[in-house]
Tab-separated table of C-alpha atoms in Angstrom:
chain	number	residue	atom	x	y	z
A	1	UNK	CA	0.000	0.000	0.000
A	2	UNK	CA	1.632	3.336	-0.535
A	3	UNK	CA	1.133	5.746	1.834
A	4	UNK	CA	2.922	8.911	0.036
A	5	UNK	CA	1.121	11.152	-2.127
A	6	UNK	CA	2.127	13.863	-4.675
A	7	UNK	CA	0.814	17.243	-3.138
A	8	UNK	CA	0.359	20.497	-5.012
A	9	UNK	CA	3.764	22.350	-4.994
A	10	UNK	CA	3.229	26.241	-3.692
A	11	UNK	CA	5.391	28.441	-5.915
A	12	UNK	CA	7.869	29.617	-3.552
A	13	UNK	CA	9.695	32.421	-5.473
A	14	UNK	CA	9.992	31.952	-8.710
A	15	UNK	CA	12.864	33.854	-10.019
A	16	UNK	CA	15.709	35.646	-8.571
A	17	UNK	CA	15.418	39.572	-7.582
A	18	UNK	CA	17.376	41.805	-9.535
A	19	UNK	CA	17.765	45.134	-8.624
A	20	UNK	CA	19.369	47.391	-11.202
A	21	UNK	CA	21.509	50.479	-9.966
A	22	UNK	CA	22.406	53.031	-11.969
A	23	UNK	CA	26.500	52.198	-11.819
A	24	UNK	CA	27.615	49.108	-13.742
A	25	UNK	CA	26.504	46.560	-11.438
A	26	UNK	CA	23.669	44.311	-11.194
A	27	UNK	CA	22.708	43.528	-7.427
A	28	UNK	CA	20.540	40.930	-7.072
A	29	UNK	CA	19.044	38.582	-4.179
A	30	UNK	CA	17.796	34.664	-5.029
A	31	UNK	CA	15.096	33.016	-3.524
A	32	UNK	CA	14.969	29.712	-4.661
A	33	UNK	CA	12.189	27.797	-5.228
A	34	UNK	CA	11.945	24.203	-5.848
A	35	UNK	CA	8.903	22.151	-7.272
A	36	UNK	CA	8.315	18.845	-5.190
A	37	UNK	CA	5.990	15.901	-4.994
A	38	UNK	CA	5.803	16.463	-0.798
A	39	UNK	CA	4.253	18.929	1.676
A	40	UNK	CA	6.146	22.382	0.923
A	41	UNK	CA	5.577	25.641	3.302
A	42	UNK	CA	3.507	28.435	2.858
A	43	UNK	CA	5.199	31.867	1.546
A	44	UNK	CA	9.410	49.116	9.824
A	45	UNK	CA	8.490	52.132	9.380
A	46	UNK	CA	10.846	53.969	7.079
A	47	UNK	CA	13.456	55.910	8.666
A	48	UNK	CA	14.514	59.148	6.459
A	49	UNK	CA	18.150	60.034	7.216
A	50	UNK	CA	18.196	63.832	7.361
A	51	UNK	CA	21.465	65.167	7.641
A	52	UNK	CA	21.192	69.140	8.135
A	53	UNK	CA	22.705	71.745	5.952
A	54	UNK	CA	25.782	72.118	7.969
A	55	UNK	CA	26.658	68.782	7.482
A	56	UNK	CA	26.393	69.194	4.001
A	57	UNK	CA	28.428	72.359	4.246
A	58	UNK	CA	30.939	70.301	6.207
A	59	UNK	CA	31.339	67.665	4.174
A	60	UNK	CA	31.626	70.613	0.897
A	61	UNK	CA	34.195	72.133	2.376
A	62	UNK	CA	36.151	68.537	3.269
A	63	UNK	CA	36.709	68.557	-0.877
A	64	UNK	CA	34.426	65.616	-1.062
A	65	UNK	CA	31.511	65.296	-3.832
A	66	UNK	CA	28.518	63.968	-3.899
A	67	UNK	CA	29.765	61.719	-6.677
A	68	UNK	CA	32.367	60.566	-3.921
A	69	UNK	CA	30.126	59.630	-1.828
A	70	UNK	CA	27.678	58.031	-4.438
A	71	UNK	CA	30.744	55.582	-5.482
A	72	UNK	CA	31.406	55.095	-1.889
A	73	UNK	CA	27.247	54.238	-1.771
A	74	UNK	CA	28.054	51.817	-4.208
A	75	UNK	CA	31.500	50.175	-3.157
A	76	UNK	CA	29.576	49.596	0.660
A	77	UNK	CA	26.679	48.013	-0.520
A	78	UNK	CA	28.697	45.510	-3.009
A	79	UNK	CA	30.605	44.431	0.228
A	80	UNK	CA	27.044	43.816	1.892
A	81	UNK	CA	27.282	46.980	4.136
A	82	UNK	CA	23.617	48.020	3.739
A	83	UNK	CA	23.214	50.577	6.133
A	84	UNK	CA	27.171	52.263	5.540
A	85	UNK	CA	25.419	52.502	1.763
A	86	UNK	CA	22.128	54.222	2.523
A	87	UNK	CA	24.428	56.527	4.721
A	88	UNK	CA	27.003	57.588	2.312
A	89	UNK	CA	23.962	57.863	-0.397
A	90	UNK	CA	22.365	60.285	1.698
A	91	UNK	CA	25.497	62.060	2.032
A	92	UNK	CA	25.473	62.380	-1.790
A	93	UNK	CA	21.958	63.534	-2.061
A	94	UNK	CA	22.724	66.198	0.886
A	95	UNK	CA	25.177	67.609	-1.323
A	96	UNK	CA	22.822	67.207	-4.763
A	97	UNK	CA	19.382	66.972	-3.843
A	98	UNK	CA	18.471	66.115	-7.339
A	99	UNK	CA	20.525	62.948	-7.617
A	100	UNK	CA	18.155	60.625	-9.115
A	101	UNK	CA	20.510	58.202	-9.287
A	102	UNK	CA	21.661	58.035	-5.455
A	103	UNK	CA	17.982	58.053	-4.758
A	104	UNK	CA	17.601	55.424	-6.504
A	105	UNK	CA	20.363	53.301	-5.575
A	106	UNK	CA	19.441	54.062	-1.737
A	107	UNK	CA	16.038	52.549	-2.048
A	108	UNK	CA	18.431	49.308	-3.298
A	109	UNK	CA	19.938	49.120	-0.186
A	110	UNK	CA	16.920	50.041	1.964
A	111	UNK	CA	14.898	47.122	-0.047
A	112	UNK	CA	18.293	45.152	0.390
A	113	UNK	CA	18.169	45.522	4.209
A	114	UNK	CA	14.264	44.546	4.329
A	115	UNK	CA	12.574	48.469	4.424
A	116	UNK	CA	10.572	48.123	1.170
A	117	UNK	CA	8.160	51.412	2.583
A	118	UNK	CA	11.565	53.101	2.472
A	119	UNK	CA	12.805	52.063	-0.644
A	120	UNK	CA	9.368	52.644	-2.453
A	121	UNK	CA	9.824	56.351	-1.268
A	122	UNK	CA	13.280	56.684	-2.652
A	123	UNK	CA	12.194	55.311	-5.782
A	124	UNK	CA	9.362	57.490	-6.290
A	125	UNK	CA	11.871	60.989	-4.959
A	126	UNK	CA	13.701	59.293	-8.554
A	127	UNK	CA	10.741	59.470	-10.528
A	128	UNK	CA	9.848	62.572	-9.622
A	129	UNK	CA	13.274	64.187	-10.704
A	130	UNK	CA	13.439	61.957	-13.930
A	131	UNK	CA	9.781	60.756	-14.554
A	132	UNK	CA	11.617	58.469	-17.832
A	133	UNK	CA	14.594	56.493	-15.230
A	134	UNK	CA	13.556	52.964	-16.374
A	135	UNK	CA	15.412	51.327	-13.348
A	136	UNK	CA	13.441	53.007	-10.878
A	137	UNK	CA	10.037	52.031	-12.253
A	138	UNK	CA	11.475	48.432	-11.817
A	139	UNK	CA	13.154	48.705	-8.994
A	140	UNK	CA	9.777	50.523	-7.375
A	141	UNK	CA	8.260	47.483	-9.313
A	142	UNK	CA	10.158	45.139	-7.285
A	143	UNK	CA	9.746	46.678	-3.925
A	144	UNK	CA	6.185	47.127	-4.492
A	145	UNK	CA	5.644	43.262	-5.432
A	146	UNK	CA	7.916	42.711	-1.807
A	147	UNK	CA	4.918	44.082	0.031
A	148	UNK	CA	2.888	42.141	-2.117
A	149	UNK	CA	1.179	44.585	-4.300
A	150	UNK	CA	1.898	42.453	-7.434
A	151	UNK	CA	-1.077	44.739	-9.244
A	152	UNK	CA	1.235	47.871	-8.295
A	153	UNK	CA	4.532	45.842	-9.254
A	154	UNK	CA	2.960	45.059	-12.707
A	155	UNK	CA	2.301	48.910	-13.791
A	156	UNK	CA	5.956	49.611	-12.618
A	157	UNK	CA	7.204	46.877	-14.613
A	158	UNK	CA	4.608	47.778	-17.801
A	159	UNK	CA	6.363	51.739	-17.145
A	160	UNK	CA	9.929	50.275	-17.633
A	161	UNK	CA	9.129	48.349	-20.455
A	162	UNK	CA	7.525	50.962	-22.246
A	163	UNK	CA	10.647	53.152	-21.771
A	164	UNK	CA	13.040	50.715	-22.408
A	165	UNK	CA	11.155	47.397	-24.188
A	166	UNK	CA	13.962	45.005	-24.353
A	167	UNK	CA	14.358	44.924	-19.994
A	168	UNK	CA	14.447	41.279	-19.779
A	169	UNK	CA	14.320	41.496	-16.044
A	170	UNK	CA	11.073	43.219	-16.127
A	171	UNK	CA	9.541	40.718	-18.340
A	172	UNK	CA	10.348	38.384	-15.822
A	173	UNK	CA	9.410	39.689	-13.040
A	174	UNK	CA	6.250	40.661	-14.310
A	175	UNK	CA	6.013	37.739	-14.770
A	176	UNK	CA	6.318	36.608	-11.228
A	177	UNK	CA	3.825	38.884	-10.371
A	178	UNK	CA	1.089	37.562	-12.882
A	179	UNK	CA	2.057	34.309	-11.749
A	180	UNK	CA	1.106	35.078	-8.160
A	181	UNK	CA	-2.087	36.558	-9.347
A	182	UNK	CA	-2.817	33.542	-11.141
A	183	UNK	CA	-2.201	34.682	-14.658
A	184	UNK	CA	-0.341	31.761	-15.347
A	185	UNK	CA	-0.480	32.022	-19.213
A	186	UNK	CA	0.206	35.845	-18.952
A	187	UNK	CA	3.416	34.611	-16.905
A	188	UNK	CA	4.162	32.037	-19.559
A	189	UNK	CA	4.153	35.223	-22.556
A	190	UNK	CA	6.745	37.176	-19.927
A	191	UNK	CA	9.289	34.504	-19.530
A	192	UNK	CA	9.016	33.692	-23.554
A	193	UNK	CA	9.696	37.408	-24.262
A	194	UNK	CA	12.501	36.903	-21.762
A	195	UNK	CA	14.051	34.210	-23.647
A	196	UNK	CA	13.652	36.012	-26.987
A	197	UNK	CA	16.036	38.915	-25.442
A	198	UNK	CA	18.242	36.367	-24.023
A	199	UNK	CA	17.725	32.448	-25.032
A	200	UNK	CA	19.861	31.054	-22.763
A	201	UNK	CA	18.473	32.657	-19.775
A	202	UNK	CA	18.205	29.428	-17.039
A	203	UNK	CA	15.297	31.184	-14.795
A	204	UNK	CA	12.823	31.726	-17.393
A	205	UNK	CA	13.364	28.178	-18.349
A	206	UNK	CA	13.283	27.067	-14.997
A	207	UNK	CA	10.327	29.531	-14.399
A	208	UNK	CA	8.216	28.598	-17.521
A	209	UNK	CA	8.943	24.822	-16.300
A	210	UNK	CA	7.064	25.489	-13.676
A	211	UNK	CA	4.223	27.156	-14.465
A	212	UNK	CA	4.011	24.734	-17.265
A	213	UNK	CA	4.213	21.509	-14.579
A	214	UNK	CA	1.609	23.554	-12.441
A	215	UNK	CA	-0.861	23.723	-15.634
A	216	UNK	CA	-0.596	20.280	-16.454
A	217	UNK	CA	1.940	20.524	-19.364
A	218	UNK	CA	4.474	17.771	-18.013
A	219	UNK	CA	6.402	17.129	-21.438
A	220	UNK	CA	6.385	21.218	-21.840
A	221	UNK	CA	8.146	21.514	-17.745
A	222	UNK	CA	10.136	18.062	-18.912
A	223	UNK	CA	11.555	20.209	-22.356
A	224	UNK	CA	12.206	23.608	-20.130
A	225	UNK	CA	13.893	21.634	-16.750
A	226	UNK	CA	16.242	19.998	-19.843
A	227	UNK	CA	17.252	23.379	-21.133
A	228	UNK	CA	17.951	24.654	-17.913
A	229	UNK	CA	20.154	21.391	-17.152
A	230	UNK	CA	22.142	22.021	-20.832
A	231	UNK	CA	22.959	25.666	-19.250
A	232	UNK	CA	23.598	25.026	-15.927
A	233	UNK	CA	24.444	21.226	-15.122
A	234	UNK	CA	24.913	21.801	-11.403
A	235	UNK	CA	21.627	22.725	-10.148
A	236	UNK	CA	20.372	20.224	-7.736
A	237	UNK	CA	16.795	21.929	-7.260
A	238	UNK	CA	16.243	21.248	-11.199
A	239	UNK	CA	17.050	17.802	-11.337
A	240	UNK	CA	14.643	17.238	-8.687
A	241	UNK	CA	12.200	19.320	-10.308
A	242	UNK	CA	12.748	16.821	-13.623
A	243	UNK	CA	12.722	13.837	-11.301
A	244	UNK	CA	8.940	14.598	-10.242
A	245	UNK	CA	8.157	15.296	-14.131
A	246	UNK	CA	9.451	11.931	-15.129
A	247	UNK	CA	8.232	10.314	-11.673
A	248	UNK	CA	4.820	11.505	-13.047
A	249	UNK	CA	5.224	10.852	-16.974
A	250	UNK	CA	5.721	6.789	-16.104
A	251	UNK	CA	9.833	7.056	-16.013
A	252	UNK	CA	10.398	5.474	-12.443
A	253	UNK	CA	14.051	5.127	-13.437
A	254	UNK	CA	14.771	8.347	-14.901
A	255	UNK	CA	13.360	9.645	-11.762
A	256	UNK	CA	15.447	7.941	-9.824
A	257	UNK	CA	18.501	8.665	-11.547
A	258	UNK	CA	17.365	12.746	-11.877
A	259	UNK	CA	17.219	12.598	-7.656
A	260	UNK	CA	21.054	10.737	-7.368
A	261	UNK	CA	22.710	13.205	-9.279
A	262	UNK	CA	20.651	16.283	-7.466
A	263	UNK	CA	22.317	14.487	-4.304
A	264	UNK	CA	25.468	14.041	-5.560
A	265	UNK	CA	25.747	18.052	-6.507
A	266	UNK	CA	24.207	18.388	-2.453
A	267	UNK	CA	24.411	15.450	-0.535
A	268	UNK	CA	22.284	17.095	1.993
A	269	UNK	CA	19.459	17.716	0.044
A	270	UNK	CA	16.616	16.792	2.102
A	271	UNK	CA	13.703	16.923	-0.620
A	272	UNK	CA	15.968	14.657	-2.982
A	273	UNK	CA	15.474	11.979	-0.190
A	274	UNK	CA	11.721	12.730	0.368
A	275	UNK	CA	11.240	12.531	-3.396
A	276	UNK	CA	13.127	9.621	-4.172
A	277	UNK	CA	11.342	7.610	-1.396
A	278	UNK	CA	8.081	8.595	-2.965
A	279	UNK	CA	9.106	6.843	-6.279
A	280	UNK	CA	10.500	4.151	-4.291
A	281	UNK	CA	7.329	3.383	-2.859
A	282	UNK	CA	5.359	3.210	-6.038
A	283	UNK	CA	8.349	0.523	-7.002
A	284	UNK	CA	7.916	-1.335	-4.267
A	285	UNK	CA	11.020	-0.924	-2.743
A	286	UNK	CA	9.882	-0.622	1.115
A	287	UNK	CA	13.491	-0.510	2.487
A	288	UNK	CA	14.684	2.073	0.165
A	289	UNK	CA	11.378	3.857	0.756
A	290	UNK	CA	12.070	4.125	4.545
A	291	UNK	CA	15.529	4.610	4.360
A	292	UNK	CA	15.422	7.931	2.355
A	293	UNK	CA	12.505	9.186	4.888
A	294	UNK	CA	14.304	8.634	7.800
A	295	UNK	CA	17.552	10.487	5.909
A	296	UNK	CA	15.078	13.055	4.913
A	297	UNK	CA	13.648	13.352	8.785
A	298	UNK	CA	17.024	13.602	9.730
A	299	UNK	CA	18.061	16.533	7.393
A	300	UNK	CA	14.360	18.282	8.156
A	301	UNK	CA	15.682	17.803	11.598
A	302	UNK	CA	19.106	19.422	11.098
A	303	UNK	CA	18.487	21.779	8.817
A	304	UNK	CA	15.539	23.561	11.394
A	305	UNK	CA	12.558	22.975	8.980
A	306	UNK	CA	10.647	21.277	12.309
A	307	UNK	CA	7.345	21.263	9.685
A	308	UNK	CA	8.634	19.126	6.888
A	309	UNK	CA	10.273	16.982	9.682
A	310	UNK	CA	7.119	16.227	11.845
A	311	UNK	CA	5.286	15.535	8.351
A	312	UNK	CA	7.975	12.845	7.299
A	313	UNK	CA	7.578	11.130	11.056
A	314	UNK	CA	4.434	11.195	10.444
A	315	UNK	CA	4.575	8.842	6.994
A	316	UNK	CA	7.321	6.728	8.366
A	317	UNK	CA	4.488	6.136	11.617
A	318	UNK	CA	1.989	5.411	9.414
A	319	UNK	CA	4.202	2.829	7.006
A	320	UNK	CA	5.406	1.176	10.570
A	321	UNK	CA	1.922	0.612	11.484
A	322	UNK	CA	0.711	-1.192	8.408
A	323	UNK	CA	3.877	-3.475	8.037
């Protein structure tokens, strides 16, 4: 009798944050998301600096510019130094108070540092000076789909691409946001006009996968998850993904093998385990089955996730009482 069942998987995440500063660098912050066949989880005030004209006049007559200490904004928050950046950008806009730019790049590292109500307002003190910066629209975009205004997020991201209509990361994001609203085939159009801009972009693959997998298209998740693997061989969370595609298209085996090399890239990989001992199960293989539950317990277990480890004692209970 098999006790395990495929669950719906909640969309976690789907693609990685970018935020786009005005300098040469991209900044951006992943949350990953993985699609399983178990029980996943569900998904301050802002604080102006106001630094007072004789600090600015200070600082003037110290030689330094506000360009200084927009490149010193900039060098701080690449080391991870979130609040040394939003001080040295407000430095910069003390000496230029209509430094779109170090506006926006301050609502970065506000959003960075988990104040989206302060980053939104930095954003929009960009757009007011330059009402065409593309990046802020995004950015705002980005922000504004952090506080989970995903009908907000998609204007900002519809505003950057009409500026600019080749901003891949908008199209994805927006996306994201459709996809959280439900819109899964208007999230589908966004990651294929990602992947016209740039075809060998692995999220929108991954992304599209997924969306695909949650509408039923199995053999259209099964062709993206394989493009994603041709890019980027190493990603454990996609052959896992594939595993569960092939679990579910009849391929035991392939399944199998997808979930061995997701643990060989990470060993510790506790939804491998789970995974695999679902397809175990529907082999018949009882010892395997238990064996990667009570690994995957054991990594729940480790790992903190005391959820996803009380569910897995809970199958391993129920398998012990019907044996």
């Amino acid at each position: 009798m098999n006790l395990l069942c495929r669950l719906p998987a909640t969309l976690i995440g789907v693609t990685a944050t970018i935020l786009i500063s005005q300098s040469p660098a991209v900044y951006a912050r992943e949350a990953k998301s993985i699609t399983v066949k178990s029980i996943t989880g569900q998904i301050d005030t802002y604080d102006r600096v106001d630094l007072s004209v004789q600090v600015a006049s200070e600082l003037s007559a110290a030689g330094e510019t506000a360009e200084d200490f927009y490149n010193q904004g900039g060098q701080k928050y690449d080391k991870g130094d979130y609040q040394g950046a939003i001080e040295a950008y407000s430095r910069a806009i003390s000496l230029n108070p209509n430094y779109a730019f170090a506006y926006n790049d301050r609502g970065n590292a506000r959003s960075a540092s988990g104040d989206n109500k302060g980053a939104i307002a930095d954003y929009n003190a960009a757009l007011k000076i330059d009402p065409n910066y593309a990046n802020a629209y995004y950015n705002r975009g980005i922000a504004r789909s952090g506080s989970g205004d995903n009908q907000g997020a998609i204007a900002d991201f519809d505003a950057a691409l009409k500026i600019n209509p080749k901003y891949a990361e908008a199209y994805g994001n927006r996306g994201n946001a459709r996809n959280r609203l439900g819109d899964k085939q208007g999230a589908i159009q966004d990651y294929n006009e990602v992947l016209k801009i740039n075809p060998n972009d692995a999220k929108a693959y991954y992304n599209r996968g997924k969306t695909r997998y949650q509408l039923g298209d199995k053999q259209g998740a099964l062709a993206d998850y394989n493009q994603v693997l041709n890019i980027n061989p190493n990603d454990a969370a996609v052959y896992t993904s594939r595993g569960n595609v092939r679990d579910e298209l009849g391929d035991q085996q392939g399944a199998i093998a997808d979930y061995e090399k997701s643990l060989k890239i990470n060993p510790n990989y506790a939804f491998a385990y789970l995974n695999r001992a679902i397809t175990r199960s529907s082999l018949g293989d009882k010892q395997g089955e238990v064996a990667d539950l009570q690994k995957a317990a054991d990594l729940f277990q480790q790992q903190g996730n005391k959820e996803m480890y009380q569910e897995v004692l809970k199958i391993i209970k129920r398998i012990q009482w019907t044996t």
